[in-house]
Amino acid sequence: MGITGASGSIYGYTLVRALHQLGVETHVIATEMGEKVMQFECGIGMKELKEYATIHSNQNLFASIASGSYLTDGMVIVPCSMNTLGSIANGVGDTLLSRSASVILKEKRNFIIVPREAPFNLIHLRNMTRLAESGACIMPASPGFYHKPTEIWELANFMVARILDMLGIDHRLLERWGEKA
Ligand SMILES: Cc1cc2nc3c(=O)[nH]c(=O)nc-3n(C[C@H](O)[C@H](O)[C@H](O)COP(=O)(O)O)c2cc1C
């Protein structure tokens, strides 16, 4: 999992906890701005995330996940800034996060990117297209409202449920459309 300096770190925090609850081994890399924005928006730091996942320094390119020979089921970057999206779309791999993303793409593993920006400029859109053409799933931080949420965590759960679905991980975070009699 990558956590970057886009707004919406609640999605990342909710996903880390959900994966932990579901017994999924999770590795987390946060960018410097990812850490700062998460602290600012959620009051959560890496110390708290350590309870749920293995935390890697974004500078440590010697980490296991920097190599394709280390087997993983996939990667989610949530929230994903336009800065990180741009570097990955253009083949940059100078941090553990961008290198791991490049590994996931070359190994053709499940790659989910949850971008957050509004509005998107043409460069953002082109970068997303490049990533989609390379096999990534672009899943905008754009929760639905048809489950009639009244609390912020319900919006976060909506996005996390969709991410878990894409990863093929069974969960009961949300009632599915059509489930109610
Ligand atoms: C409070 C806050 C919210 C931000 N929200 C966004 C955002 O939603 N999307 C985005 O692309 N950048 C956003 N930024 C700007 C990024 O943090 C900035 O571009 C940074 O360089 C991203 O670095 P990273 O990709 O290494 O995390 C935000 C910055 C701050 C301080």
CSV table of C-alpha atoms and ligand atoms in Angstrom, one decimal:
chain,number,residue,atom,x,y,z
A,1,MET,CA,0.0,0.0,0.0
A,2,GLY,CA,1.1,3.5,-0.8
A,3,ILE,CA,-0.1,6.5,1.0
A,4,THR,CA,0.7,9.9,-0.6
A,5,GLY,CA,0.1,13.6,0.1
A,6,ALA,CA,-3.3,13.8,-1.6
A,7,SER,CA,-6.3,14.7,0.5
A,8,GLY,CA,-8.4,11.6,1.7
A,9,SER,CA,-5.9,9.9,3.9
A,10,ILE,CA,-9.0,8.5,5.8
A,11,TYR,CA,-9.3,6.0,2.9
A,12,GLY,CA,-5.8,4.8,3.4
A,13,TYR,CA,-6.1,4.5,7.1
A,14,THR,CA,-9.4,2.7,6.8
A,15,LEU,CA,-7.9,0.2,4.2
A,16,VAL,CA,-4.9,-0.6,6.4
A,17,ARG,CA,-7.2,-1.4,9.3
A,18,ALA,CA,-9.6,-3.4,7.2
A,19,LEU,CA,-6.7,-5.5,5.7
A,20,HIS,CA,-5.4,-6.1,9.2
A,21,GLN,CA,-8.9,-7.2,10.4
A,22,LEU,CA,-9.2,-9.5,7.4
A,23,GLY,CA,-5.8,-11.1,8.2
A,24,VAL,CA,-4.0,-9.8,5.1
A,25,GLU,CA,-0.3,-9.2,5.4
A,26,THR,CA,0.2,-5.6,4.4
A,27,HIS,CA,3.3,-3.5,3.7
A,28,VAL,CA,2.9,0.3,3.8
A,29,ILE,CA,5.0,3.0,2.2
A,30,ALA,CA,4.0,6.6,2.9
A,31,THR,CA,5.6,9.6,1.2
A,32,GLU,CA,6.8,12.5,3.3
A,33,MET,CA,3.7,14.5,2.3
A,34,GLY,CA,1.5,11.4,2.8
A,35,GLU,CA,2.6,11.2,6.4
A,36,LYS,CA,2.0,14.9,6.9
A,37,VAL,CA,-1.4,15.0,5.3
A,38,MET,CA,-2.5,11.9,7.3
A,39,GLN,CA,-1.4,13.5,10.5
A,40,PHE,CA,-3.2,16.8,9.5
A,41,GLU,CA,-6.4,15.2,8.4
A,42,CYS,CA,-6.8,12.2,10.7
A,43,GLY,CA,-4.3,12.8,13.5
A,44,ILE,CA,-2.7,9.5,12.7
A,45,GLY,CA,1.0,8.8,12.2
A,46,MET,CA,3.2,5.9,11.2
A,47,LYS,CA,3.4,4.9,14.9
A,48,GLU,CA,-0.4,4.1,14.8
A,49,LEU,CA,-0.2,2.4,11.4
A,50,LYS,CA,2.6,0.1,12.7
A,51,GLU,CA,-0.1,-1.7,14.7
A,52,TYR,CA,-1.7,-2.9,11.5
A,53,ALA,CA,1.1,-3.3,8.9
A,54,THR,CA,4.8,-3.4,8.1
A,55,ILE,CA,6.0,0.1,7.5
A,56,HIS,CA,8.8,0.8,5.1
A,57,SER,CA,10.8,4.0,4.6
A,58,ASN,CA,10.2,5.5,1.2
A,59,GLN,CA,14.0,6.0,0.9
A,60,ASN,CA,14.7,2.3,1.4
A,61,LEU,CA,15.1,0.9,-2.1
A,62,PHE,CA,16.7,-2.2,-0.6
A,63,ALA,CA,13.3,-3.2,0.9
A,64,SER,CA,11.8,-6.6,-0.1
A,65,ILE,CA,8.9,-5.0,-2.1
A,66,ALA,CA,11.4,-3.2,-4.4
A,67,SER,CA,12.0,-6.5,-6.2
A,68,GLY,CA,9.7,-8.4,-8.5
A,69,SER,CA,11.1,-11.6,-6.9
A,70,TYR,CA,9.3,-10.8,-3.7
A,71,LEU,CA,5.8,-12.1,-4.3
A,72,THR,CA,2.8,-9.9,-3.6
A,73,ASP,CA,-0.8,-10.0,-4.6
A,74,GLY,CA,-0.9,-6.4,-5.7
A,75,MET,CA,-0.7,-2.8,-4.7
A,76,VAL,CA,-3.0,0.0,-3.8
A,77,ILE,CA,-2.1,3.6,-3.7
A,78,VAL,CA,-4.7,5.4,-1.7
A,79,PRO,CA,-4.9,8.4,-1.7
A,80,CYS,CA,-2.8,9.0,-4.8
A,81,SER,CA,-1.5,12.5,-5.4
A,82,MET,CA,-1.1,13.9,-9.0
A,83,ASN,CA,2.7,14.1,-8.2
A,84,THR,CA,3.1,10.4,-7.5
A,85,LEU,CA,0.7,9.5,-10.3
A,86,GLY,CA,2.8,11.5,-12.7
A,87,SER,CA,6.1,10.0,-11.6
A,88,ILE,CA,4.7,6.4,-11.9
A,89,ALA,CA,3.1,7.1,-15.3
A,90,ASN,CA,6.4,8.3,-16.6
A,91,GLY,CA,8.5,5.4,-15.4
A,92,VAL,CA,10.3,7.1,-12.5
A,93,GLY,CA,11.4,4.7,-9.8
A,94,ASP,CA,13.6,6.7,-7.4
A,95,THR,CA,11.6,6.1,-4.2
A,96,LEU,CA,10.4,2.8,-2.7
A,97,LEU,CA,6.8,3.8,-3.5
A,98,SER,CA,7.5,4.6,-7.2
A,99,ARG,CA,9.9,1.6,-7.6
A,100,SER,CA,7.3,-0.8,-6.0
A,101,ALA,CA,4.6,0.6,-8.4
A,102,SER,CA,6.9,0.1,-11.4
A,103,VAL,CA,7.5,-3.6,-10.2
A,104,ILE,CA,3.8,-4.2,-9.9
A,105,LEU,CA,3.2,-2.9,-13.4
A,106,LYS,CA,6.1,-5.0,-14.9
A,107,GLU,CA,5.0,-8.1,-13.1
A,108,LYS,CA,1.4,-7.5,-14.3
A,109,ARG,CA,-0.1,-7.7,-10.8
A,110,ASN,CA,-3.3,-6.2,-9.4
A,111,PHE,CA,-2.6,-2.4,-9.2
A,112,ILE,CA,-5.3,-0.1,-7.9
A,113,ILE,CA,-4.7,3.7,-7.9
A,114,VAL,CA,-7.1,5.9,-6.0
A,115,PRO,CA,-6.4,9.5,-7.3
A,116,ARG,CA,-7.7,12.6,-5.6
A,117,GLU,CA,-7.7,16.0,-7.3
A,118,ALA,CA,-10.4,18.3,-8.5
A,119,PRO,CA,-10.6,19.3,-11.3
A,120,PHE,CA,-8.1,17.2,-13.3
A,121,ASN,CA,-6.0,18.9,-15.8
A,122,LEU,CA,-5.1,17.4,-19.2
A,123,ILE,CA,-1.7,16.1,-17.9
A,124,HIS,CA,-3.4,14.3,-15.0
A,125,LEU,CA,-5.9,12.7,-17.4
A,126,ARG,CA,-3.1,11.7,-19.8
A,127,ASN,CA,-1.1,10.2,-16.9
A,128,MET,CA,-4.2,8.2,-15.7
A,129,THR,CA,-4.7,7.0,-19.3
A,130,ARG,CA,-1.1,5.8,-19.5
A,131,LEU,CA,-1.5,3.9,-16.3
A,132,ALA,CA,-4.8,2.4,-17.3
A,133,GLU,CA,-3.2,1.3,-20.6
A,134,SER,CA,-0.4,-0.3,-18.6
A,135,GLY,CA,-2.8,-2.4,-16.6
A,136,ALA,CA,-3.6,-0.2,-13.6
A,137,CYS,CA,-7.2,0.2,-12.3
A,138,ILE,CA,-8.0,3.8,-11.8
A,139,MET,CA,-10.5,4.0,-9.0
A,140,PRO,CA,-11.3,7.7,-8.2
A,141,ALA,CA,-11.9,8.7,-4.6
A,142,SER,CA,-15.5,9.1,-5.4
A,143,PRO,CA,-17.8,7.3,-3.0
A,144,GLY,CA,-21.4,6.6,-4.0
A,145,PHE,CA,-24.3,7.9,-1.9
A,146,TYR,CA,-26.9,5.2,-2.7
A,147,HIS,CA,-26.2,3.4,0.6
A,148,LYS,CA,-27.4,6.7,2.3
A,149,PRO,CA,-24.4,7.5,4.4
A,150,THR,CA,-24.8,9.7,7.4
A,151,GLU,CA,-21.2,9.5,8.8
A,152,ILE,CA,-17.8,10.1,7.2
A,153,TRP,CA,-16.6,6.5,8.0
A,154,GLU,CA,-19.5,5.2,5.8
A,155,LEU,CA,-18.0,7.1,2.8
A,156,ALA,CA,-14.6,5.7,3.6
A,157,ASN,CA,-16.0,2.2,3.9
A,158,PHE,CA,-17.7,2.5,0.6
A,159,MET,CA,-14.3,3.2,-1.2
A,160,VAL,CA,-12.5,0.5,0.9
A,161,ALA,CA,-15.2,-2.0,0.1
A,162,ARG,CA,-14.7,-1.4,-3.7
A,163,ILE,CA,-10.9,-1.6,-3.3
A,164,LEU,CA,-11.2,-5.0,-1.5
A,165,ASP,CA,-13.6,-6.2,-4.2
A,166,MET,CA,-11.0,-5.4,-6.9
A,167,LEU,CA,-8.4,-7.2,-4.9
A,168,GLY,CA,-10.7,-10.2,-4.6
A,169,ILE,CA,-10.7,-10.1,-0.8
A,170,ASP,CA,-14.0,-11.2,0.8
A,171,HIS,CA,-15.4,-8.7,3.3
A,172,ARG,CA,-18.7,-7.6,4.8
A,173,LEU,CA,-17.9,-3.8,5.1
A,174,LEU,CA,-21.0,-2.8,3.2
A,175,GLU,CA,-24.4,-4.2,2.3
A,176,ARG,CA,-24.3,-4.9,-1.4
A,177,TRP,CA,-26.7,-3.4,-3.9
A,178,GLY,CA,-29.6,-5.8,-4.4
A,179,GLU,CA,-28.9,-7.7,-1.2
A,180,LYS,CA,-31.8,-6.3,0.8
A,181,ALA,CA,-35.0,-8.2,0.3
B,1,LIG,C1,-3.6,19.4,3.0
B,1,LIG,C2,-3.1,19.1,1.7
B,1,LIG,C3,-4.0,18.5,0.8
B,1,LIG,C4,-3.5,18.1,-0.5
B,1,LIG,N1,-4.4,17.5,-1.3
B,1,LIG,C5,-4.0,17.1,-2.6
B,1,LIG,C6,-4.9,16.4,-3.4
B,1,LIG,O1,-6.0,16.1,-3.1
B,1,LIG,N2,-4.4,15.9,-4.6
B,1,LIG,C7,-3.1,16.2,-5.0
B,1,LIG,O2,-2.7,15.7,-6.0
B,1,LIG,N3,-2.2,16.9,-4.2
B,1,LIG,C8,-2.7,17.4,-3.0
B,1,LIG,N4,-1.8,18.1,-2.2
B,1,LIG,C9,-0.5,18.4,-2.7
B,1,LIG,C10,0.5,17.3,-2.5
B,1,LIG,O3,0.7,17.0,-1.2
B,1,LIG,C11,1.9,17.7,-3.2
B,1,LIG,O4,1.7,17.7,-4.6
B,1,LIG,C12,3.0,16.7,-2.8
B,1,LIG,O5,4.2,17.1,-3.6
B,1,LIG,C13,2.7,15.3,-3.1
B,1,LIG,O6,3.8,14.5,-2.8
B,1,LIG,P1,3.8,13.0,-2.8
B,1,LIG,O7,3.3,12.6,-4.2
B,1,LIG,O8,5.3,12.6,-2.7
B,1,LIG,O9,3.0,12.5,-1.7
B,1,LIG,C14,-2.2,18.4,-0.9
B,1,LIG,C15,-1.4,19.1,0.0
B,1,LIG,C16,-1.8,19.4,1.2
B,1,LIG,C17,-0.9,20.2,2.2
